[in-house]
PDB file of C-alpha atoms and ligand atoms in Angstrom:
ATOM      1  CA  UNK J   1      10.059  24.033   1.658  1.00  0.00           C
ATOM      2  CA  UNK J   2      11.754  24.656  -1.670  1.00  0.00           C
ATOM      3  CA  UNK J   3      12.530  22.289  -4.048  1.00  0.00           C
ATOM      4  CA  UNK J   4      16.434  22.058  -3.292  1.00  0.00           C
ATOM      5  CA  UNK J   5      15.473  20.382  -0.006  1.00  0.00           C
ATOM      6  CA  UNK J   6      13.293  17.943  -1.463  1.00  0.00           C
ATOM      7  CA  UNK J   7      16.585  16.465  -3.924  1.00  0.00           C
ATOM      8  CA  UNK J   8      18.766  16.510  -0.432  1.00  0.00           C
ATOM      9  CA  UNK J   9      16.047  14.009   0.961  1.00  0.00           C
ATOM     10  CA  UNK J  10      16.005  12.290  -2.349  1.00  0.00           C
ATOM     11  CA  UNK J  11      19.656  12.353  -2.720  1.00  0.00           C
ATOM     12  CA  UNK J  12      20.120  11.131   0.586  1.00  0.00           C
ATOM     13  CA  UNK J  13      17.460   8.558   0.460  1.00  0.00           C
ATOM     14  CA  UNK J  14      19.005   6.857  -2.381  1.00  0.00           C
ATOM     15  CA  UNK J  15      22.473   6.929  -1.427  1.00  0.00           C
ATOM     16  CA  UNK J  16      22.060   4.835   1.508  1.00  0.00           C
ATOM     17  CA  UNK J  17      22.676   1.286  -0.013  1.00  0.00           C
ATOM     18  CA  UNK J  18      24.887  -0.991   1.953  1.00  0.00           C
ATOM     19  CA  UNK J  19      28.711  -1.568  -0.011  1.00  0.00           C
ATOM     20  CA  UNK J  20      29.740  -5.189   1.167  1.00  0.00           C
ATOM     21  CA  UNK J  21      33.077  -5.059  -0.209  1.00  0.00           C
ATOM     22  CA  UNK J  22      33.725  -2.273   2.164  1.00  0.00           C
ATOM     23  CA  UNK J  23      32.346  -4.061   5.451  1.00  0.00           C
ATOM     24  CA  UNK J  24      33.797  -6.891   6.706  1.00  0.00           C
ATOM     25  CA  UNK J  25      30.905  -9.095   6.888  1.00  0.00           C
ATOM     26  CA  UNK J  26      28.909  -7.918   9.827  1.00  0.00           C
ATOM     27  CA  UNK J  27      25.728  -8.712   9.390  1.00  0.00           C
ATOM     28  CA  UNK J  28      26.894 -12.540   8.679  1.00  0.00           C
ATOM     29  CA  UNK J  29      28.836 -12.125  12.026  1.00  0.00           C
ATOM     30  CA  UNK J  30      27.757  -9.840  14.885  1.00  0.00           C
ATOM     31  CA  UNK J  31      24.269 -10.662  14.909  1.00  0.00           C
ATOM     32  CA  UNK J  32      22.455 -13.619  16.863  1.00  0.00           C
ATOM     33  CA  UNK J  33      20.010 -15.499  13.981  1.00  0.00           C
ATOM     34  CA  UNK J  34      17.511 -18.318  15.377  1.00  0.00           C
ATOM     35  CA  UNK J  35      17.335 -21.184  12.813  1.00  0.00           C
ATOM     36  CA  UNK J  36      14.162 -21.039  11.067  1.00  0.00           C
ATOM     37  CA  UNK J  37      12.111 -21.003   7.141  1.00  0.00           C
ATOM     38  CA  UNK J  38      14.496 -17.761   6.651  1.00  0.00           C
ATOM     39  CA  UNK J  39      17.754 -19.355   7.962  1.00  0.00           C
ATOM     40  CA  UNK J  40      18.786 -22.953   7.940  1.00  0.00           C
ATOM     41  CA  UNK J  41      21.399 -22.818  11.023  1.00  0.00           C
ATOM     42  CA  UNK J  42      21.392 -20.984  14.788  1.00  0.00           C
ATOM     43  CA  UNK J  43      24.376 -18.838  14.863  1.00  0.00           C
ATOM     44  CA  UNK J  44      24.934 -16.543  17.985  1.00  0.00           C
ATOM     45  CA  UNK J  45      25.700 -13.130  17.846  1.00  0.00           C
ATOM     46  CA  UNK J  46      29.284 -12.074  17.386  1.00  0.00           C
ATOM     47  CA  UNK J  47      30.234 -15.641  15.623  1.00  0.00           C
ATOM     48  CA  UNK J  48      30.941 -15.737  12.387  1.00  0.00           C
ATOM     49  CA  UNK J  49      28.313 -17.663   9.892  1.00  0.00           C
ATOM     50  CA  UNK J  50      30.560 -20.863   8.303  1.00  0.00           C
ATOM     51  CA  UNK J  51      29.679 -19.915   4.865  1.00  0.00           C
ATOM     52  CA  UNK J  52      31.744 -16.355   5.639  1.00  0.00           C
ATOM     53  CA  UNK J  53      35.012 -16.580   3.930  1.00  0.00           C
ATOM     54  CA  UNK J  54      38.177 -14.942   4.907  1.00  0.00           C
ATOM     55  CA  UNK J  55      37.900 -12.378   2.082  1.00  0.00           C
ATOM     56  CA  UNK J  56      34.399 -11.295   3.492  1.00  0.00           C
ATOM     57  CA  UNK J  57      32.571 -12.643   0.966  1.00  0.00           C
ATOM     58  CA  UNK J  58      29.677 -15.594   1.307  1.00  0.00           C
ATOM     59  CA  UNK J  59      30.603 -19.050   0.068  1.00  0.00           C
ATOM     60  CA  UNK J  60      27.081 -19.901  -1.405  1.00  0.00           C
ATOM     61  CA  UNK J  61      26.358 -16.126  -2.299  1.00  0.00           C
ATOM     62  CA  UNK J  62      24.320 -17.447  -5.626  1.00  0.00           C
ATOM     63  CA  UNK J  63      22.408 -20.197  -3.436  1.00  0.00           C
ATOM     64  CA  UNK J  64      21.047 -18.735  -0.871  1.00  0.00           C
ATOM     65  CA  UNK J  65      17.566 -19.365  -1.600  1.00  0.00           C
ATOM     66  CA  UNK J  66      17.784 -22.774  -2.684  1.00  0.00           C
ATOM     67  CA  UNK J  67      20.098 -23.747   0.115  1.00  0.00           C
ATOM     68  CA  UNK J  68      17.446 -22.561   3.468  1.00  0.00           C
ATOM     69  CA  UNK J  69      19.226 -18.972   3.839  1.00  0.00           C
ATOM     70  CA  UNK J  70      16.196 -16.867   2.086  1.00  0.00           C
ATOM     71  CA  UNK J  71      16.697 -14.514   4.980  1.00  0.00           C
ATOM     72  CA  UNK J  72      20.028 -13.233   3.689  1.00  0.00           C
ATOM     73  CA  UNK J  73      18.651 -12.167   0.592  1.00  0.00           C
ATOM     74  CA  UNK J  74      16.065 -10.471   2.532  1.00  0.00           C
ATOM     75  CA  UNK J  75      18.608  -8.141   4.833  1.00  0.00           C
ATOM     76  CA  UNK J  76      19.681  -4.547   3.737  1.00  0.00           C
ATOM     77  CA  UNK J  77      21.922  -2.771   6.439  1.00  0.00           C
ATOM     78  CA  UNK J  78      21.390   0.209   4.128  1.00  0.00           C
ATOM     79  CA  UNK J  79      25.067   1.512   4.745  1.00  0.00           C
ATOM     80  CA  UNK J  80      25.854   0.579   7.939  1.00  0.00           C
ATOM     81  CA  UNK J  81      27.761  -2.445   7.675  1.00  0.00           C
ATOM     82  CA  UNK J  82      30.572   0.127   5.703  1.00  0.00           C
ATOM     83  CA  UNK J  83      30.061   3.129   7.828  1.00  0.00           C
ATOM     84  CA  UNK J  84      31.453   0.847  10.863  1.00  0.00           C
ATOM     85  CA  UNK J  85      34.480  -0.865   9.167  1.00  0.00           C
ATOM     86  CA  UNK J  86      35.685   2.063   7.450  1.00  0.00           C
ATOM     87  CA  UNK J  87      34.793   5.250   9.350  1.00  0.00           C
ATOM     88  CA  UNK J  88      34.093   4.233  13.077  1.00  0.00           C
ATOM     89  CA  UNK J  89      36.602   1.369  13.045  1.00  0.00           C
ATOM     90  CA  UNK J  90      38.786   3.112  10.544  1.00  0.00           C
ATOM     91  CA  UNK J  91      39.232   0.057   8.379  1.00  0.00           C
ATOM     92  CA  UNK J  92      41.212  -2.416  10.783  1.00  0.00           C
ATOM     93  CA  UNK J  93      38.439  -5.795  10.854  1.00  0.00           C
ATOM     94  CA  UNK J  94      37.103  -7.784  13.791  1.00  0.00           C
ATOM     95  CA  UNK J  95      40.283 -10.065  13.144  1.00  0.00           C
ATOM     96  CA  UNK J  96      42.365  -7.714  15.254  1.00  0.00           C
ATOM     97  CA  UNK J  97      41.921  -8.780  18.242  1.00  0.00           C
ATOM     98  CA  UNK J  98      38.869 -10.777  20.208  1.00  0.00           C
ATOM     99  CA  UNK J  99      38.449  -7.258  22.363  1.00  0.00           C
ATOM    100  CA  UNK J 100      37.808  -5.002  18.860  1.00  0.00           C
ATOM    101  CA  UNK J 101      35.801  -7.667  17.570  1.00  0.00           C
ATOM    102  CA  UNK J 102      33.254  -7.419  20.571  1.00  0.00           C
ATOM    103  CA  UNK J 103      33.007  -3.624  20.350  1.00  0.00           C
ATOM    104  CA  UNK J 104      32.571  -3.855  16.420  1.00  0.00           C
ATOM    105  CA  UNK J 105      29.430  -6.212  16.762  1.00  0.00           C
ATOM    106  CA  UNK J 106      28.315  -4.143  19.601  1.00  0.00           C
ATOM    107  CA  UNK J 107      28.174  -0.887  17.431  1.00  0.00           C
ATOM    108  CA  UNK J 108      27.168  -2.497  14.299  1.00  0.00           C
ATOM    109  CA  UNK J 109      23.053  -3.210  15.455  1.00  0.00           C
ATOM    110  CA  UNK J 110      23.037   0.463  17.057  1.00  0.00           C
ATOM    111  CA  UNK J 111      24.613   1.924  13.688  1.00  0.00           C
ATOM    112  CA  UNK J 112      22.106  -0.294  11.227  1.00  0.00           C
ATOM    113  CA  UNK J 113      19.122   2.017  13.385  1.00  0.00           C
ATOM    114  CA  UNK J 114      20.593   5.388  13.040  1.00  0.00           C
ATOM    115  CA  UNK J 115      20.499   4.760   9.390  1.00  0.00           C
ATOM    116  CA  UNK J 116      17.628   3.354   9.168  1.00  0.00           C
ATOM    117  CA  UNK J 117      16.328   6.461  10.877  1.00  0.00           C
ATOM    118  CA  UNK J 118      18.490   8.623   8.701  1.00  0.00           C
ATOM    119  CA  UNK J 119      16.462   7.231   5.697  1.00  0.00           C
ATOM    120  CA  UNK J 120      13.343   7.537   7.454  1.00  0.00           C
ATOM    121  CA  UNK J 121      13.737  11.187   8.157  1.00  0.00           C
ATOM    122  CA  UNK J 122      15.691  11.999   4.626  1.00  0.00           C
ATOM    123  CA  UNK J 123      12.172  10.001   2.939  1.00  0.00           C
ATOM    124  CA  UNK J 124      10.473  12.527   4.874  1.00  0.00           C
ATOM    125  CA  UNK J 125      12.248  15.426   3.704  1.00  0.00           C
ATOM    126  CA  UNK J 126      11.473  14.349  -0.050  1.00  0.00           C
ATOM    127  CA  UNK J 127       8.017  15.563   0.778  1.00  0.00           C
ATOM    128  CA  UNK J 128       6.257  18.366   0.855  1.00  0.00           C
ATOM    129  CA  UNK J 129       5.914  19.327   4.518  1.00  0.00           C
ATOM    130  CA  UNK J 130       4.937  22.347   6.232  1.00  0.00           C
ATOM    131  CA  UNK J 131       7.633  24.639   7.275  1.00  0.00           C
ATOM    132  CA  UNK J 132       7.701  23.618  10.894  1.00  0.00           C
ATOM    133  CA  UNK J 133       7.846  20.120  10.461  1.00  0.00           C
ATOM    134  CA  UNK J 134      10.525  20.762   7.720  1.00  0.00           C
ATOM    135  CA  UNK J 135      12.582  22.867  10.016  1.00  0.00           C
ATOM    136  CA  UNK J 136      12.487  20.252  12.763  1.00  0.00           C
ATOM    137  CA  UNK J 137      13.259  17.132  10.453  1.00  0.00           C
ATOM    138  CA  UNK J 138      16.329  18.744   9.325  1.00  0.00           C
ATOM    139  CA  UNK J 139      17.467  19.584  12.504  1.00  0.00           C
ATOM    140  CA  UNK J 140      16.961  15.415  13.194  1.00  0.00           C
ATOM    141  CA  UNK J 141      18.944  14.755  10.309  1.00  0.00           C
ATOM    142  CA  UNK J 142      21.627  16.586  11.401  1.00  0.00           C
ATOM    143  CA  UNK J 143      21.744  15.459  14.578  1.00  0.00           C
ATOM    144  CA  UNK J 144      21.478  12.021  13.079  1.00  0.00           C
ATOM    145  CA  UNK J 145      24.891  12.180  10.517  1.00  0.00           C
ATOM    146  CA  UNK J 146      26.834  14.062  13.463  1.00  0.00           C
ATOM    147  CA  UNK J 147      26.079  10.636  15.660  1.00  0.00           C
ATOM    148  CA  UNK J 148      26.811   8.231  13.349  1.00  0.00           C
ATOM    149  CA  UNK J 149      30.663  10.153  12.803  1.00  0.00           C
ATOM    150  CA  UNK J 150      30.800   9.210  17.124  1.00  0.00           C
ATOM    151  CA  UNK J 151      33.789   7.119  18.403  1.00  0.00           C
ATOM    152  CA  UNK J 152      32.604   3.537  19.205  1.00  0.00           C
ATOM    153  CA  UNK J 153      32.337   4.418  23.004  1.00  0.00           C
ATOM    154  CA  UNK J 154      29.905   7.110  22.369  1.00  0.00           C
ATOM    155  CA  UNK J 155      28.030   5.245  20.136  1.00  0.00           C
ATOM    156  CA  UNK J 156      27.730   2.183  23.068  1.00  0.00           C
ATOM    157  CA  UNK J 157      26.817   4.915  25.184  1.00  0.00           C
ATOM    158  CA  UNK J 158      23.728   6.077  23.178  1.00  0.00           C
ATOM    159  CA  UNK J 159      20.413   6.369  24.740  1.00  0.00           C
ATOM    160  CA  UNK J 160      18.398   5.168  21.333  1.00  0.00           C
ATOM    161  CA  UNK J 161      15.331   5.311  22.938  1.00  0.00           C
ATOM    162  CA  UNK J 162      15.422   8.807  23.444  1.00  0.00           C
ATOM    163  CA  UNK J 163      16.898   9.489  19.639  1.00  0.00           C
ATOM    164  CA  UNK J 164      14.141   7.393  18.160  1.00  0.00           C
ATOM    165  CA  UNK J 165      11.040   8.694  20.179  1.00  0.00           C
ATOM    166  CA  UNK J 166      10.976  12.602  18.606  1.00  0.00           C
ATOM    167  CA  UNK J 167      11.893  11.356  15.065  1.00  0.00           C
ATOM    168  CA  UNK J 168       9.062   8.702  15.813  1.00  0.00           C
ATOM    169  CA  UNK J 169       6.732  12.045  16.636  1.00  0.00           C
ATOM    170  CA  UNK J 170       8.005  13.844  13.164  1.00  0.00           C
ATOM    171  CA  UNK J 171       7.172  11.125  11.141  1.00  0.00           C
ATOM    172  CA  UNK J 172       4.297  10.535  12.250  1.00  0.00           C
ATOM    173  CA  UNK J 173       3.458  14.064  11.494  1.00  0.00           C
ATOM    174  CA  UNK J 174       4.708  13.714   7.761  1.00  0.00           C
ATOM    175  CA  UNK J 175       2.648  10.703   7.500  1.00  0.00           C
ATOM    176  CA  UNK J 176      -0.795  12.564   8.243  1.00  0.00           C
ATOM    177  CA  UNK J 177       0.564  15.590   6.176  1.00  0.00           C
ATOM    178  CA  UNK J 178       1.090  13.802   3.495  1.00  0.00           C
ATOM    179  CA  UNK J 179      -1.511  11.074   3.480  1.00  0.00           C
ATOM    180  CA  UNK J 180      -4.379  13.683   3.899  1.00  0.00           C
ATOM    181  CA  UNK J 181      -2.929  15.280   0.568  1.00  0.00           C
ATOM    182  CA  UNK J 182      -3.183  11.130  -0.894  1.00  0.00           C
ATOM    183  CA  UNK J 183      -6.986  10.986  -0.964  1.00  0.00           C
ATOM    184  CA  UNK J 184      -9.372  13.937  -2.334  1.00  0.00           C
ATOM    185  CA  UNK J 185     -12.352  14.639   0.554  1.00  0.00           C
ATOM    186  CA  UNK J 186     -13.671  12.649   2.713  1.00  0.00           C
ATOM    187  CA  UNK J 187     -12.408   9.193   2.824  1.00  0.00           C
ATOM    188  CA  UNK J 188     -15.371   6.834   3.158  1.00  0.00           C
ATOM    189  CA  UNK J 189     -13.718   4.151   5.068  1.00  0.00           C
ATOM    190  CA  UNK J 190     -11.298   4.230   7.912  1.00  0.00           C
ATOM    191  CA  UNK J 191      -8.150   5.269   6.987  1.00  0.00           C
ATOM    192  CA  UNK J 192      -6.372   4.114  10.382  1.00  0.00           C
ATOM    193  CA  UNK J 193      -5.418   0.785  10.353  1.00  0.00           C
ATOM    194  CA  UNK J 194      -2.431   0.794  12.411  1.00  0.00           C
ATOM    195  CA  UNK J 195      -0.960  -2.764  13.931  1.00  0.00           C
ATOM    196  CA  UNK J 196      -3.940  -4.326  11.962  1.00  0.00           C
ATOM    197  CA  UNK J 197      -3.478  -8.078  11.731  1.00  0.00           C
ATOM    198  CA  UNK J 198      -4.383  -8.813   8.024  1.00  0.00           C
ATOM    199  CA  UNK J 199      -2.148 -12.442   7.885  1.00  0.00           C
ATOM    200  CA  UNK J 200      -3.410 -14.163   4.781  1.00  0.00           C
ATOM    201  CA  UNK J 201      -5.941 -11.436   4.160  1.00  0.00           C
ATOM    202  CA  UNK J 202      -7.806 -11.262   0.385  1.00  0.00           C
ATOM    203  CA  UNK J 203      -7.111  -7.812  -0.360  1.00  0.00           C
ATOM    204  CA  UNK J 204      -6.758  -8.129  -4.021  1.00  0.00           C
ATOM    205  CA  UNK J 205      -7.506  -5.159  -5.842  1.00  0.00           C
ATOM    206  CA  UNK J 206      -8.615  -3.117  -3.000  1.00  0.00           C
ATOM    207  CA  UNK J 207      -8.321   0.929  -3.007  1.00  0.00           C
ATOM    208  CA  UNK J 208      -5.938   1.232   0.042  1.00  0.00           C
ATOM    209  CA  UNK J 209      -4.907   4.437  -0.714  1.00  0.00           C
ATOM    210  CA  UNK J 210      -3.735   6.278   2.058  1.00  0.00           C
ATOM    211  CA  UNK J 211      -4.233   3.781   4.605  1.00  0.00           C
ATOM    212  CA  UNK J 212      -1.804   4.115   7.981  1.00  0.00           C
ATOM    213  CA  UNK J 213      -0.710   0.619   7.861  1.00  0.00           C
ATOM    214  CA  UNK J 214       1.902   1.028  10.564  1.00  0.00           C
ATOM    215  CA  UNK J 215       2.990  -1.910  12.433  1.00  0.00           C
ATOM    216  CA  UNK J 216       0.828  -3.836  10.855  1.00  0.00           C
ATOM    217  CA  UNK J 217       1.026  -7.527  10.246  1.00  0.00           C
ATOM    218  CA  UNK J 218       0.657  -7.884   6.056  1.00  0.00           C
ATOM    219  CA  UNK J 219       2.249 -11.916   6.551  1.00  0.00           C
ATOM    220  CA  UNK J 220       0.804 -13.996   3.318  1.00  0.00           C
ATOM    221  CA  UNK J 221      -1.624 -11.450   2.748  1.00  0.00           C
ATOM    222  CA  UNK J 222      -2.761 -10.546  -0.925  1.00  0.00           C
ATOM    223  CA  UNK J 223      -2.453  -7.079  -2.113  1.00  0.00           C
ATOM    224  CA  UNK J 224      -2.426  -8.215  -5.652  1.00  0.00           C
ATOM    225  CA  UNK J 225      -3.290  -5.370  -8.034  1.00  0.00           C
ATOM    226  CA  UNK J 226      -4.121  -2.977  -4.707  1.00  0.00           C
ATOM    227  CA  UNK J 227      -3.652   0.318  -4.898  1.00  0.00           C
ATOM    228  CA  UNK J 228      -1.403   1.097  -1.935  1.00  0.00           C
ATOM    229  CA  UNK J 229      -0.702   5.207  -3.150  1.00  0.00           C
ATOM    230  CA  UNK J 230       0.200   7.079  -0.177  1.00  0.00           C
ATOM    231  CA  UNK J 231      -0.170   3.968   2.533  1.00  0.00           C
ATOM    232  CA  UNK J 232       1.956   4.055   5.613  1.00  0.00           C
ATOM    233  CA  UNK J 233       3.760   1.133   5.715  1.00  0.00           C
ATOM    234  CA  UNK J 234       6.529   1.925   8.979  1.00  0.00           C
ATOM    235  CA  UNK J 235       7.115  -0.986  10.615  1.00  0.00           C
ATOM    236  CA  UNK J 236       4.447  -3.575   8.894  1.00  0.00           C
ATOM    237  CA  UNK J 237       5.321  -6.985   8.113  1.00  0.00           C
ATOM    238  CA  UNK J 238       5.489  -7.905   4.484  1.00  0.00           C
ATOM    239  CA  UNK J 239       6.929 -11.448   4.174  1.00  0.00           C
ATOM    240  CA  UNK J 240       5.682 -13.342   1.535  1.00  0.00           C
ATOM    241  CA  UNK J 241       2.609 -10.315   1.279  1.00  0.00           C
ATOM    242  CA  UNK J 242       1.512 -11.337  -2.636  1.00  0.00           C
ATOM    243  CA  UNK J 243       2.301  -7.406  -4.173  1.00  0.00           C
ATOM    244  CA  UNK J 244       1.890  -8.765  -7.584  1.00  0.00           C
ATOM    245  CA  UNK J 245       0.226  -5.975  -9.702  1.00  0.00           C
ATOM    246  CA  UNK J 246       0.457  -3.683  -6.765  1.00  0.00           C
ATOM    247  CA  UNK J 247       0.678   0.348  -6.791  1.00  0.00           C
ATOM    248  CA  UNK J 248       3.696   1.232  -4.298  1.00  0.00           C
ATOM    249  CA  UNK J 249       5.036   4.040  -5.904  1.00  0.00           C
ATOM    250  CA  UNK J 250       4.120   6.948  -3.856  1.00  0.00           C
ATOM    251  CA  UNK J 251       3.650   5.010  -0.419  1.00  0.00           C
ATOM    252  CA  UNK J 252       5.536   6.249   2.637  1.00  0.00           C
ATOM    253  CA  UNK J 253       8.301   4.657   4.990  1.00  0.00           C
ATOM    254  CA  UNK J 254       8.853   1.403   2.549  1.00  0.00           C
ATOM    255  CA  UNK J 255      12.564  -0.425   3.162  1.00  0.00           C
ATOM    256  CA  UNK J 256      14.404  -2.387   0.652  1.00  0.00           C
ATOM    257  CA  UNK J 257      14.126  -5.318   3.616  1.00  0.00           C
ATOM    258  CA  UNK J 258      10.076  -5.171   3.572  1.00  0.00           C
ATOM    259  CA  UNK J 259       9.790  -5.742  -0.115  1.00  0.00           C
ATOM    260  CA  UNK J 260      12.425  -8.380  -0.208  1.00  0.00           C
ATOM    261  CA  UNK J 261      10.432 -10.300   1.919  1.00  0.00           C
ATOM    262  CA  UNK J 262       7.416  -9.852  -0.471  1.00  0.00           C
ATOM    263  CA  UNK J 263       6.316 -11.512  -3.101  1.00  0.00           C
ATOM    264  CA  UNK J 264       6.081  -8.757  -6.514  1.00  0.00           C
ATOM    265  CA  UNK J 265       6.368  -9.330  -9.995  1.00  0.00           C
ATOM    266  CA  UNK J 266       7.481  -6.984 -13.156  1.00  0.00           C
ATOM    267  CA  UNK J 267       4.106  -5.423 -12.706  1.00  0.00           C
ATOM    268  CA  UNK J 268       4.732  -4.382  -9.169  1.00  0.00           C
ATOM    269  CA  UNK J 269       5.219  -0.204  -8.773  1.00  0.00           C
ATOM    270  CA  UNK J 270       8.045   0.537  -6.644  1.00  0.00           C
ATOM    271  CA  UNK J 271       9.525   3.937  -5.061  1.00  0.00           C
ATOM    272  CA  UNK J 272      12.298   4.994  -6.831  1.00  0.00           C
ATOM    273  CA  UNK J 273      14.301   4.324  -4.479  1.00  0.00           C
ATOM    274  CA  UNK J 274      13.445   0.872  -3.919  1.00  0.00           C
ATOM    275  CA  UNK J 275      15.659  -1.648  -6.134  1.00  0.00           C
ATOM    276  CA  UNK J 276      12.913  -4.703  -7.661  1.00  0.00           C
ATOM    277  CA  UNK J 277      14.474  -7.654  -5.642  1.00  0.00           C
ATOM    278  CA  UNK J 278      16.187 -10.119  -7.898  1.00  0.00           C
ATOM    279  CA  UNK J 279      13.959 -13.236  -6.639  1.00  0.00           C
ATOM    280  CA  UNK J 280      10.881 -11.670  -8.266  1.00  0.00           C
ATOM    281  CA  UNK J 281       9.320 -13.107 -11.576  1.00  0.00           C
TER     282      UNK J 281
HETATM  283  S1  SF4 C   1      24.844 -17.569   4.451  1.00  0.00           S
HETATM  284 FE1  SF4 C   1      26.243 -16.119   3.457  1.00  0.00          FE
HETATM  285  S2  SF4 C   1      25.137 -14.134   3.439  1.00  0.00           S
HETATM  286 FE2  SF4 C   1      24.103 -15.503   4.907  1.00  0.00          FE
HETATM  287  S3  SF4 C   1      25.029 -14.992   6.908  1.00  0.00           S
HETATM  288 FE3  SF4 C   1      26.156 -16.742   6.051  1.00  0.00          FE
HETATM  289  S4  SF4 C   1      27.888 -15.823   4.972  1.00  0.00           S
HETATM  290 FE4  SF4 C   1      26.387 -14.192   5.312  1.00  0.00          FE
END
């Protein structure tokens, strides 16, 4: 795999932020949210949240946190919410008429997992695969940015299961590629630890590196000063996971939404294409 391809997976990887003035405030409107620590109110899917205002933009934007809705500065549609409004819906909002509204929130959860696969499989590409695996990830990204140009009909009529299961296969590939180049000889403890259920675990200071955390539940647990090089984190649960100190820089399959919901510090190493959240000491 030449270098080139690595900056397209880089490139790629770090241009898929989500632009809010370009969306018309999906994510505070076609999704269902149960009232809980993360959200102070129950608000179905496809209604509008009552702090949305008519220019799109949230009425208590600077108090979310202080005001019960942590879990908004927690979400990251990672492009999606803009990629709907302006390409698939061409720019005309939910306001239209009650018919487009229900297709817009309809197309909006299926479009936030085709990017979040997109960045999965463009993360993967920023690696140093074997030629195979490289060949078949960017056919899958291909495949990926020709569905997410679709109509909204085709993109109702997806079959996601069947999109997610061979990029599910390819990563998983990339992850033992790249994890086996993380730790030099034989590991001496067990490097699989995926769906592990380490709530509230002391972990501080532990050498994690290259650990397949997949799935795994991380809730309250403390990673303080760990070093987490080359760990698999797909899928794990990081709210309120203490990554104070923590080494994150080279691990694999990290979202902007898993360490929003952690707890870091200054000291914390991110990927670079991670932004440091702005709750963090
Ligand atoms: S509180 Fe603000 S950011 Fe959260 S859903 Fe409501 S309008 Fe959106």
């Amino acid at each position: 795999m030449s270098n080139q391809t690595k900056t397209i997976g880089t490139k790629i990887r770090h241009s898929l932020q989500a632009d809010c003035q370009s969306c018309f405030g999906l994510c505070c409107t076609a999704l269902n949210i149960v009232a809980s620590s993360d959200f102070a109110i129950n608000k179905p899917a496809g209604t509008p949240c009552p702090n949305l205002q008519d220019n799109y933009s949230c009425h208590i934007h600077s108090q979310l946190r202080e005001t019960g809705f942590k879990g908004c500065t927690v979400f990251d549609c990672l492009g999606a919410g803009q990629q709907v409004s302006q390409v698939t819906f061409h720019g005309q909002d939910w306001r239209q008429s009650r018919e487009h509204a229900d297709k817009m929130f309809r197309v909006f959860p299926i479009m936030e997992q085709l990017y979040e696969m997109i960045a999965y499989v463009a993360e993967a590409l920023s690696y140093q695969v074997d030629n195979m695996l490289y060949e078949q990830l960017i056919a899958q990204l291909k495949h990926l940015q020709q569905t997410i140009a679709q109509d909204a009909d085709s993109l109702l009529a997806l079959d996601m299961v069947a999109i997610r299961m061979p990029i599910n296969a390819l990563l998983l590939q990339t992850s033992e590629q790249i994890r086996q180049h993380s730790v030099k000889g034989k590991a001496s403890r067990n490097l699989n630890q995926r769906g592990a259920n380490w709530m509230g675990k002391n972990l501080k200071g532990k050498d994690l590196r290259a650990t397949d955390l997949r799935g795994s539940y991380l809730i309250a647990a403390n990673l303080q000063d760990a070093n987490l090089q080359g760990v698999d984190f797909i899928g794990a649960d990081l709210r309120d996971t203490n990554l104070r100190g923590a080494d994150l820089s080279t691990s694999l399959f990290l979202t902007q939404m898993q360490i929003n919901a952690a707890q870091g510090d200054r000291s914390t190493k991110l990927p670079s294409y991670i932004k440091r959240p702005a709750h963090w000491q």
